[in-house]
Short mmCIF file of C-alpha atoms in Angstrom, two decimals:
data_model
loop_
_atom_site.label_atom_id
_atom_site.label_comp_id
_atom_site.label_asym_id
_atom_site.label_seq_id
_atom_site.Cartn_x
_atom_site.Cartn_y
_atom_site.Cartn_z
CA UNK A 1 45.67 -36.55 -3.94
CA UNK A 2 43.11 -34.01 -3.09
CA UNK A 3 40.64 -36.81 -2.00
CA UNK A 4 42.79 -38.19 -0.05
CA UNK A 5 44.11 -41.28 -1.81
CA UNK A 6 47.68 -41.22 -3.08
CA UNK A 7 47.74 -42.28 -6.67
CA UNK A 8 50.95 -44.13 -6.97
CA UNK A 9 50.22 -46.60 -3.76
CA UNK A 10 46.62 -46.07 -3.89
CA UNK A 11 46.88 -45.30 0.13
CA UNK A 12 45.05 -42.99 2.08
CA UNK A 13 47.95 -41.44 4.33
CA UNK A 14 47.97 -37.88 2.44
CA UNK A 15 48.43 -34.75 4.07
CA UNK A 16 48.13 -31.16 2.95
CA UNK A 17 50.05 -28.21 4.15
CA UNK A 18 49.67 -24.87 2.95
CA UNK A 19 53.42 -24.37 2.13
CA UNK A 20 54.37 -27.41 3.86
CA UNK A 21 57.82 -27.78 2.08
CA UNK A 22 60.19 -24.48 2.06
CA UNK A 23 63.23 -23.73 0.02
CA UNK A 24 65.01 -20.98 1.50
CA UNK A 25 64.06 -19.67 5.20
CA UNK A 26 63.84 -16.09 4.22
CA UNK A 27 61.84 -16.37 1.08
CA UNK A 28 60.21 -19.91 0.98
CA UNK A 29 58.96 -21.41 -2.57
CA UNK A 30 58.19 -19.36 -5.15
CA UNK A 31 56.65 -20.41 -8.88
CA UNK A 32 57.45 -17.56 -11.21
CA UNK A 33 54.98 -16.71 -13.57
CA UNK A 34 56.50 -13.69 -15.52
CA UNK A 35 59.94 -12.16 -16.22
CA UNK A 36 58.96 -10.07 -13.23
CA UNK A 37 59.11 -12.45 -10.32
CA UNK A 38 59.45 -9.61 -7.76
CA UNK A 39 55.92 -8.97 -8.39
CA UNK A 40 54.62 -11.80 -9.87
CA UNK A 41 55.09 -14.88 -8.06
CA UNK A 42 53.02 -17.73 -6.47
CA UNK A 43 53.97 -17.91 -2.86
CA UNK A 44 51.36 -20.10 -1.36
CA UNK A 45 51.43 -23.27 -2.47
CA UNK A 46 48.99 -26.69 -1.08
CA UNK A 47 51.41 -29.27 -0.86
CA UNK A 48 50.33 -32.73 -0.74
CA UNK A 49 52.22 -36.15 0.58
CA UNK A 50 51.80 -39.48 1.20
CA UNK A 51 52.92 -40.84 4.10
CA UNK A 52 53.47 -44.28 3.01
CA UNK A 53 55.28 -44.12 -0.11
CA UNK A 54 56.44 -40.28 -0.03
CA UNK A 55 55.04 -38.68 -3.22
CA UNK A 56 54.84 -35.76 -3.20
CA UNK A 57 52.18 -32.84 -5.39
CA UNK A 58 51.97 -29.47 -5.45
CA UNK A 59 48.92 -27.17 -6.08
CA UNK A 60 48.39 -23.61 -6.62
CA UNK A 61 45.11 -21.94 -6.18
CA UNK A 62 45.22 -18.72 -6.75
CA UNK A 63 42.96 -18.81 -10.12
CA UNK A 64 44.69 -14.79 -11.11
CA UNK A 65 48.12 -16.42 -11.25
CA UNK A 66 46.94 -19.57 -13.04
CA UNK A 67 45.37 -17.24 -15.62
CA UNK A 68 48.76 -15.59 -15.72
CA UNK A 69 50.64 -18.37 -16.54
CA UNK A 70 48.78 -19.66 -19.03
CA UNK A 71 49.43 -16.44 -20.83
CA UNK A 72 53.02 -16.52 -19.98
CA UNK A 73 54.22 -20.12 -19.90
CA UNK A 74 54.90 -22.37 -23.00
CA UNK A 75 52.17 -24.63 -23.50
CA UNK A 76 52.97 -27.83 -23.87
CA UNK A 77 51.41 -30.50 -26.65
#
């Protein structure tokens, strides 16, 4: 999706928004990446969507907090 082109209908009616979808209007989205969400959490997230068949992907790019999860998170496979 970040080229542009929607990989389910192969379209090219995608559209970013830095935290384009919210959850909650006083605290937004948040992707917890410890115990300690207070402090470590991933507010800004890229969200990506098609405009012709509505799917929908999220990206964070905050390379610390990746880093972070893959030390906290379960890896899968």
């Amino acid at each position: 999706m970040k080229d542009g082109k929607c990989p389910k209908c192969n379209s090219k009616t995608v559209f970013k928004k830095r935290m384009g979808i919210t959850f909650s209007s006083s605290s937004g989205f948040y992707v917890t990446i410890s115990k300690d969400w207070a402090t470590k959490s991933i507010k800004d997230v890229d969200h990506y969507l098609c405009t012709s068949c509505g799917y929908l992907e999220m990206y964070v790019e905050d390379k610390a907090k990746l880093e972070q999860v893959a030390k906290d998170w379960e890896k899968v496979g």
